[in-house]
Amino acid sequence: MVIRGRTLLAAIVASSILLLFSTAAFPSTNTEAGHKLSVARERLADLKRSPKKTKYRSYWMDSIRMFELVEKKYPGSPAAADACFERAAAYGDLYQHNQHSRDLDESRKTFAKCQSSYPKHERGPEALYRIIVIFKDRKKDNPAALETYRKMAELYPDSAWTDKAKVRLGIRTAAKNGKIGKNGKKKKKETELRKPPESVIAVPTAPKELGVVKNVRYWSGGAYTRIVIDQDRTLKFQAHELKNPDRLVFDILSSRVSDSVDKDPLPVNDGILKQVRTSQYAPDTVRVVLDLASLKSYAAFPLHEPDRLVIDVTGTGDPDEPAEAGPATQQTDTRQGTVIEAKGDDQPKPALPPFPKEPILPKRFSKRGGGDSISLSQQIGLKIATIAIDAGHGGRDPGAMGRGGLKEKEVTLDIARRLAALVKERLGRKVIMTRDKDVYIPLEERPFIAKSKGADLFVSIHVNANRKRKARGIETYIQGLRASDTEAMATAARENAMSTRRLSELKDELSKILKDLATDDKSEESLHLAHAVQGSLVSTVKQTQKKGVDRGKVKRAFFYVLVNTQMPSILAEVGFISNAEEEALLRKDAYRQKLAEALFQGIKRYVESRDPVI
């Protein structure tokens, strides 16, 4: 009896301990967030148990995105923090299977984001330890590993993970060499750079000839701010993230600041940036400092013709705030986009007209029914509420022109207006138009308008042109540093208003800066959207034209208008204005309506495939 009593007591104590720890680690599945997190964990566990599935990246990315969507949909719940760390670990597991360095980098970046966002989470010290291991063993970057350890020792001095990291780094030896002090803390702290940094992007310029920083302007909206630094030529630059106070520093090398640039701080105060400061930091270096109020991520990349450096900063600003142009902007004809509200659910929607037979779509566009046919967004419960429609060119930029004088900007605006009406009335979604009249909108401003107003999709409408007058048909593009073929590069060069040679140089330049572009987590969704739109356009145009309609699979090329959109984004070329027959068709209202209907049907299929299924 005594033995049985002790056994019962031990079982009760063990159960209590288990309950205590499981509550902290796993949010209750009684909540919606906890349930979604459990589904994501089960899916990942099933994947790891299948040797066949672990070989395919698509299965891993589906699981990873489930965790990401839990975090985005339930940001204030305990499940959000758990989902973040689970996603970081999943990228590490994926690397173990495919040995792709991009997945290891993503694991490191995600662990860093999770630790920064949820510093009190029990996996916080583990995250820093994983970062140290990646830096030291894979990246061979010991200074970065030591810097991470200093942070770890300060935040989690009593953690077993900190002791483990100390052993891994051999801290005692490092301390003797004077690299770090006791407990891994710095002996001396620098808050500002003391000399101009070395160049990271080699651009040939004449000796001692300085470029000019002509202007600094910004747009601000929601949780996103875009800074543009206008230059008179392509210049080298280096970025630094500094602390105490928090700021981003951009050094424009071999340059001087124009007298027309205001030396007083440019106030922003949008919850992301406090202000922007520009100064001649050194005789041959212009420094632009972004004083931060909050920071989640940032990206910087050059654009050309005209030359400028674009900086995108994402923080915790109010996403419901309207976009506002900064006082330093010199774009006199800038527009902030037009928002068209969808009708309420109580409004009757007109019946859809008969439409041609649906084309064969990718597997994830299958009819609803089986388990594999339900998309990730359906399972997680997210839907697409806002669609950005971009009418190519406009104002002083006419785009391509046909022999009969028809201008691309006229065709794209008319089709965009028709498409906006269809999306609003038949799909019941909010529409954002980057332009709703004949005005010039800079390429870098178009994705800003979409992002700052909370768009979930970005569709840019264009009309193609080719020196070969017989060229005709439909092409749909997604973003990519490498063009699918020479024709795709020529199309991108024309839409970017630059030569193919300059575009090729830009590709090499950007590959050093936009490393995340090739692994953008929206590229797969963009591909699905592009396939749906391409198939719908081809099916419609075939009714009018019998040959040369389908110009092949969805293509990739680099387009300024799709840079850093951070949402599924495509560029649709709805015909060749250089072809006499297609130019004649593009003049007709009925044909433009058909193209708008086709674009709408492609978007509709994609959106409905992503809507949640009960």
Tab-separated table of C-alpha atoms in Angstrom, residues 359-609:
chain	number	residue	atom	x	y	z
A	359	PRO	CA	-7.138	26.420	-69.005
A	360	ILE	CA	-5.124	23.795	-67.166
A	361	LEU	CA	-3.767	25.409	-64.028
A	362	PRO	CA	-1.070	24.372	-61.548
A	363	LYS	CA	-1.966	21.704	-58.990
A	364	ARG	CA	-2.763	24.200	-56.234
A	365	PHE	CA	-5.513	25.634	-58.448
A	366	SER	CA	-7.398	22.322	-58.442
A	367	LYS	CA	-11.099	22.344	-57.606
A	368	ARG	CA	-11.833	22.296	-53.890
A	369	GLY	CA	-12.215	18.878	-52.458
A	370	GLY	CA	-9.199	16.684	-51.694
A	371	GLY	CA	-6.632	17.514	-49.050
A	372	ASP	CA	-3.841	18.432	-51.482
A	373	SER	CA	-6.141	20.753	-53.446
A	374	ILE	CA	-6.679	23.100	-50.501
A	375	SER	CA	-4.116	25.877	-50.561
A	376	LEU	CA	-2.024	26.947	-47.605
A	377	SER	CA	-3.906	30.236	-47.285
A	378	GLN	CA	-7.187	28.358	-47.227
A	379	GLN	CA	-6.011	26.128	-44.388
A	380	ILE	CA	-4.658	28.987	-42.318
A	381	GLY	CA	-7.706	31.205	-42.759
A	382	LEU	CA	-6.281	34.259	-44.540
A	383	LYS	CA	-7.910	35.928	-47.536
A	384	ILE	CA	-6.962	38.552	-50.074
A	385	ALA	CA	-8.849	41.748	-49.323
A	386	THR	CA	-7.101	44.444	-51.375
A	387	ILE	CA	-5.790	44.333	-54.954
A	388	ALA	CA	-3.447	46.950	-56.443
A	389	ILE	CA	-3.838	47.606	-60.175
A	390	ASP	CA	-0.998	49.451	-61.893
A	391	ALA	CA	-1.626	51.045	-65.318
A	392	GLY	CA	1.791	51.155	-66.979
A	393	HIS	CA	3.417	54.450	-67.995
A	394	GLY	CA	1.410	57.728	-68.102
A	395	GLY	CA	1.876	61.476	-68.328
A	396	ARG	CA	5.167	62.397	-69.975
A	397	ASP	CA	5.948	58.675	-70.387
A	398	PRO	CA	3.782	57.365	-73.256
A	399	GLY	CA	5.264	53.870	-73.265
A	400	ALA	CA	5.372	51.967	-76.545
A	401	MET	CA	3.659	53.428	-79.613
A	402	GLY	CA	2.109	51.673	-82.594
A	403	ARG	CA	2.562	52.683	-86.218
A	404	GLY	CA	-0.957	54.084	-86.175
A	405	GLY	CA	-0.117	56.377	-83.258
A	406	LEU	CA	-1.776	54.396	-80.459
A	407	LYS	CA	0.038	54.915	-77.119
A	408	GLU	CA	0.600	52.227	-74.516
A	409	LYS	CA	-0.321	54.579	-71.656
A	410	GLU	CA	-3.833	55.064	-73.105
A	411	VAL	CA	-4.504	51.342	-73.465
A	412	THR	CA	-3.194	50.375	-70.029
A	413	LEU	CA	-5.199	53.049	-68.197
A	414	ASP	CA	-8.434	52.092	-69.959
A	415	ILE	CA	-7.971	48.368	-69.241
A	416	ALA	CA	-6.970	49.118	-65.621
A	417	ARG	CA	-10.166	51.135	-65.050
A	418	ARG	CA	-12.293	48.350	-66.499
A	419	LEU	CA	-10.491	45.736	-64.389
A	420	ALA	CA	-10.914	47.835	-61.223
A	421	ALA	CA	-14.674	48.009	-61.787
A	422	LEU	CA	-14.889	44.233	-62.245
A	423	VAL	CA	-12.864	43.473	-59.115
A	424	LYS	CA	-14.922	45.889	-57.047
A	425	GLU	CA	-18.345	44.843	-58.299
A	426	ARG	CA	-17.959	41.103	-58.924
A	427	LEU	CA	-15.294	40.062	-56.463
A	428	GLY	CA	-16.222	42.478	-53.686
A	429	ARG	CA	-12.627	43.459	-52.922
A	430	LYS	CA	-11.014	46.824	-52.313
A	431	VAL	CA	-9.020	48.176	-55.270
A	432	ILE	CA	-5.997	50.474	-55.245
A	433	MET	CA	-5.045	52.112	-58.552
A	434	THR	CA	-1.532	53.540	-58.769
A	435	ARG	CA	-2.965	56.040	-61.275
A	436	ASP	CA	-6.511	56.680	-62.440
A	437	LYS	CA	-5.715	59.457	-64.925
A	438	ASP	CA	-3.025	60.405	-67.435
A	439	VAL	CA	-0.280	61.398	-64.977
A	440	TYR	CA	3.342	60.375	-64.574
A	441	ILE	CA	4.087	58.190	-61.562
A	442	PRO	CA	7.764	57.252	-60.984
A	443	LEU	CA	8.451	53.527	-61.101
A	444	GLU	CA	9.729	53.460	-57.524
A	445	GLU	CA	6.522	55.076	-56.245
A	446	ARG	CA	4.124	52.518	-57.714
A	447	PRO	CA	4.965	49.600	-55.380
A	448	PHE	CA	5.073	52.079	-52.495
A	449	ILE	CA	1.468	53.088	-53.170
A	450	ALA	CA	0.410	49.436	-53.090
A	451	LYS	CA	2.380	48.536	-49.959
A	452	SER	CA	1.494	51.626	-47.961
A	453	LYS	CA	-2.230	51.080	-48.536
A	454	GLY	CA	-2.116	47.428	-47.484
A	455	ALA	CA	-2.492	45.710	-50.859
A	456	ASP	CA	-2.343	41.902	-50.933
A	457	LEU	CA	-1.779	41.542	-54.712
A	458	PHE	CA	-0.034	43.734	-57.295
A	459	VAL	CA	-0.962	43.525	-60.991
A	460	SER	CA	0.871	45.789	-63.447
A	461	ILE	CA	-0.696	46.107	-66.923
A	462	HIS	CA	1.441	46.815	-70.005
A	463	VAL	CA	1.451	46.472	-73.780
A	464	ASN	CA	4.474	44.930	-75.491
A	465	ALA	CA	6.501	46.029	-78.517
A	466	ASN	CA	9.105	44.388	-80.726
A	467	ARG	CA	11.268	45.365	-83.679
A	468	LYS	CA	9.840	42.358	-85.456
A	469	ARG	CA	6.462	43.667	-86.564
A	470	LYS	CA	5.056	40.138	-86.806
A	471	ALA	CA	5.591	39.501	-83.092
A	472	ARG	CA	2.270	39.128	-81.273
A	473	GLY	CA	0.589	37.431	-78.317
A	474	ILE	CA	0.360	37.365	-74.533
A	475	GLU	CA	3.210	37.314	-72.006
A	476	THR	CA	3.020	37.357	-68.200
A	477	TYR	CA	6.072	38.034	-66.029
A	478	ILE	CA	7.195	37.661	-62.437
A	479	GLN	CA	10.241	39.297	-60.888
A	480	GLY	CA	13.650	37.697	-61.372
A	481	LEU	CA	17.263	38.848	-61.527
A	482	ARG	CA	17.907	36.539	-64.470
A	483	ALA	CA	15.728	36.960	-67.544
A	484	SER	CA	14.126	33.841	-69.014
A	485	ASP	CA	15.492	34.664	-72.489
A	486	THR	CA	16.802	37.525	-74.615
A	487	GLU	CA	13.278	38.655	-75.521
A	488	ALA	CA	12.327	38.792	-71.833
A	489	MET	CA	15.405	40.939	-71.148
A	490	ALA	CA	14.465	43.240	-74.041
A	491	THR	CA	10.933	43.608	-72.668
A	492	ALA	CA	12.241	44.437	-69.184
A	493	ALA	CA	14.745	46.928	-70.609
A	494	ARG	CA	11.966	48.734	-72.479
A	495	GLU	CA	9.647	48.858	-69.453
A	496	ASN	CA	12.540	50.077	-67.285
A	497	ALA	CA	13.506	52.666	-69.940
A	498	MET	CA	17.085	51.466	-70.206
A	499	SER	CA	19.319	49.502	-72.561
A	500	THR	CA	19.715	45.728	-72.345
A	501	ARG	CA	23.433	46.262	-71.707
A	502	ARG	CA	22.701	48.550	-68.753
A	503	LEU	CA	20.113	46.077	-67.475
A	504	SER	CA	22.728	43.307	-67.560
A	505	GLU	CA	25.112	45.499	-65.557
A	506	LEU	CA	22.324	46.265	-63.109
A	507	LYS	CA	21.697	42.543	-62.609
A	508	ASP	CA	25.307	42.021	-61.518
A	509	GLU	CA	25.117	45.078	-59.261
A	510	LEU	CA	21.841	44.109	-57.622
A	511	SER	CA	22.882	40.513	-57.076
A	512	LYS	CA	25.325	41.807	-54.468
A	513	ILE	CA	22.688	43.900	-52.726
A	514	LEU	CA	19.325	42.198	-53.127
A	515	LYS	CA	20.359	38.699	-52.106
A	516	ASP	CA	16.848	38.111	-50.793
A	517	LEU	CA	15.258	38.847	-54.169
A	518	ALA	CA	16.149	35.416	-55.550
A	519	THR	CA	14.586	33.757	-52.491
A	520	ASP	CA	11.650	36.117	-52.026
A	521	ASP	CA	8.991	34.123	-50.164
A	522	LYS	CA	6.341	35.689	-52.420
A	523	SER	CA	7.859	34.405	-55.681
A	524	GLU	CA	6.003	31.089	-55.552
A	525	GLU	CA	2.665	32.830	-55.004
A	526	SER	CA	3.496	35.274	-57.815
A	527	LEU	CA	4.092	32.310	-60.093
A	528	HIS	CA	0.674	30.835	-59.279
A	529	LEU	CA	-1.005	34.183	-59.924
A	530	ALA	CA	0.884	34.605	-63.196
A	531	HIS	CA	-0.130	31.140	-64.435
A	532	ALA	CA	-3.783	31.880	-63.689
A	533	VAL	CA	-3.691	35.226	-65.500
A	534	GLN	CA	-1.662	33.929	-68.454
A	535	GLY	CA	-4.040	31.018	-68.980
A	536	SER	CA	-7.090	33.243	-68.785
A	537	LEU	CA	-5.697	35.848	-71.211
A	538	VAL	CA	-4.646	33.223	-73.746
A	539	SER	CA	-8.057	31.507	-73.639
A	540	THR	CA	-9.818	34.821	-74.265
A	541	VAL	CA	-7.552	36.135	-77.022
A	542	LYS	CA	-7.749	32.828	-78.912
A	543	GLN	CA	-11.403	33.605	-79.608
A	544	THR	CA	-10.353	36.649	-81.650
A	545	GLN	CA	-6.914	35.662	-82.919
A	546	LYS	CA	-6.178	32.189	-84.207
A	547	LYS	CA	-2.370	32.208	-84.217
A	548	GLY	CA	0.578	33.417	-82.199
A	549	VAL	CA	-1.461	33.989	-79.050
A	550	ASP	CA	0.396	31.966	-76.423
A	551	ARG	CA	4.063	32.992	-76.308
A	552	GLY	CA	5.000	30.225	-73.895
A	553	LYS	CA	5.189	29.733	-70.172
A	554	VAL	CA	5.293	32.479	-67.576
A	555	LYS	CA	8.592	34.361	-67.838
A	556	ARG	CA	10.990	36.031	-65.424
A	557	ALA	CA	12.797	39.328	-65.837
A	558	PHE	CA	13.879	42.253	-63.673
A	559	PHE	CA	11.351	45.094	-63.505
A	560	TYR	CA	11.735	48.254	-61.423
A	561	VAL	CA	7.989	48.325	-60.800
A	562	LEU	CA	8.121	44.899	-59.103
A	563	VAL	CA	11.140	45.570	-56.871
A	564	ASN	CA	10.505	44.795	-53.205
A	565	THR	CA	6.717	44.711	-53.509
A	566	GLN	CA	6.542	42.124	-50.684
A	567	MET	CA	3.328	40.639	-52.070
A	568	PRO	CA	2.413	38.323	-54.974
A	569	SER	CA	3.153	40.530	-57.997
A	570	ILE	CA	2.986	40.135	-61.755
A	571	LEU	CA	3.411	42.202	-64.912
A	572	ALA	CA	1.028	41.333	-67.749
A	573	GLU	CA	1.836	42.248	-71.375
A	574	VAL	CA	-1.607	42.022	-72.978
A	575	GLY	CA	-0.506	42.301	-76.617
A	576	PHE	CA	1.995	43.820	-79.059
A	577	ILE	CA	1.213	47.388	-80.040
A	578	SER	CA	3.952	47.098	-82.681
A	579	ASN	CA	1.852	44.494	-84.528
A	580	ALA	CA	-0.598	46.208	-86.909
A	581	GLU	CA	-3.404	43.696	-86.309
A	582	GLU	CA	-3.079	43.795	-82.523
A	583	GLU	CA	-2.830	47.603	-82.537
A	584	ALA	CA	-6.136	47.711	-84.418
A	585	LEU	CA	-7.722	45.376	-81.869
A	586	LEU	CA	-6.338	47.363	-78.924
A	587	ARG	CA	-8.135	50.452	-80.234
A	588	LYS	CA	-11.522	48.774	-79.812
A	589	ASP	CA	-13.522	49.154	-76.600
A	590	ALA	CA	-14.951	45.644	-76.938
A	591	TYR	CA	-11.490	44.067	-77.151
A	592	ARG	CA	-10.202	46.052	-74.188
A	593	GLN	CA	-13.207	44.861	-72.195
A	594	LYS	CA	-12.374	41.276	-73.135
A	595	LEU	CA	-8.817	41.743	-71.892
A	596	ALA	CA	-10.102	43.248	-68.639
A	597	GLU	CA	-12.514	40.315	-68.228
A	598	ALA	CA	-9.661	37.860	-68.844
A	599	LEU	CA	-7.412	39.562	-66.282
A	600	PHE	CA	-10.311	39.561	-63.822
A	601	GLN	CA	-11.000	35.842	-64.297
A	602	GLY	CA	-7.345	34.974	-63.713
A	603	ILE	CA	-7.218	37.092	-60.570
A	604	LYS	CA	-10.558	35.667	-59.416
A	605	ARG	CA	-9.352	32.072	-59.748
A	606	TYR	CA	-6.220	32.861	-57.797
A	607	VAL	CA	-8.054	34.803	-55.064
A	608	GLU	CA	-10.761	32.185	-54.588
A	609	SER	CA	-8.160	29.421	-54.404
